[in-house]
C-alpha cells in the first residue's frame, strides 16, 4: 500500500481543528467526509469554512473554480458508519480525552476497511495508548496538526513501537499532498516536540501570573515585544481553547501522578466557569465586549 491507494479520507470531529483539516484534505484532491455526532456542529463547520475560504478567493490565494471543486469533494454526515465504510485514511479530531478516543478507535476498527490507516490528531496522547483497542496497531499513528490548520504549515507524525514504516510514510505523503510540511518522530513522548516547548513557556507564564509577579496582559506584551512572538501565552490559550490544554494536562497528571503536572488552579477555574477563550466569547480576554470575531 502507498499514498496512491488513498482516495477517501474521513475526519472525525467537526470542531475547531477537524473542519479545517477536512478542508485541507478536500483542497488536496481527496474525497473527504467530515463526521460529527451533532448536526449543529456540522452546520457551523460549513458556515465557518465558507466564510474563511471566501477570504482566500478575495485575496487571490485560490480561484473560485478550484474552491467549488474542493467543496464538491467535501461531504458531511452524523453517521459514523457512513463516514467509515469507504475510508482509506481516518483522522480523528475529537476531544482530548483518552477514554473518548479509545471508544472511538474501537468502533473505527470495526467499521473501516482492514487497509485503512487510523490517525489521531491528538497533541499529547500518544497513539500506543489508543492502538491496543484495534486489531491494526501497525496502522495507527499520530498526525498532529497545529491550530489553525488552514494557516499553520506543520504536522507532527509520530510513530509508536508498533506503527509500521509504511503507515508513517503514507501519512507523511498525505501531508505533502495536502500542502503541509510533515516532521516524523520515530519515538513517542508526551507532548511531542512543539507542545513540550509551548507548555514550558505557558507553565512559567501561569506561575508568574499566579504568584502576582505580573498581570497576564503584561506577560503577553513582554512575550510579544521582547521575544517577537505573534501572540502571548494567554492570547494563545484563548485562541486554541483553554479546555484543550486543561484536558491534556489532566490526562498527563493521571499518567504521572506528579503534582507539578496537575493543571493550574487559575486554568481549572476558567474551565469550570465555561470561559474557554474565543470560542465562548471569553477566556483570559473578553471578546464579546471587544467585538472580536470568534
XYZ file of C-alpha atoms in Angstrom, residues 22 24 38 46 48 121 129 218 237 278 285:
11
model
C -11.205 18.232 6.344
C -7.240 20.771 3.670
C -24.028 16.863 16.270
C -19.803 24.538 6.808
C -17.143 28.757 9.018
C -4.741 14.420 15.744
C -2.382 4.423 24.354
C 1.660 42.376 30.663
C -4.560 29.778 25.176
C -12.512 32.938 21.743
C -9.762 38.268 27.454
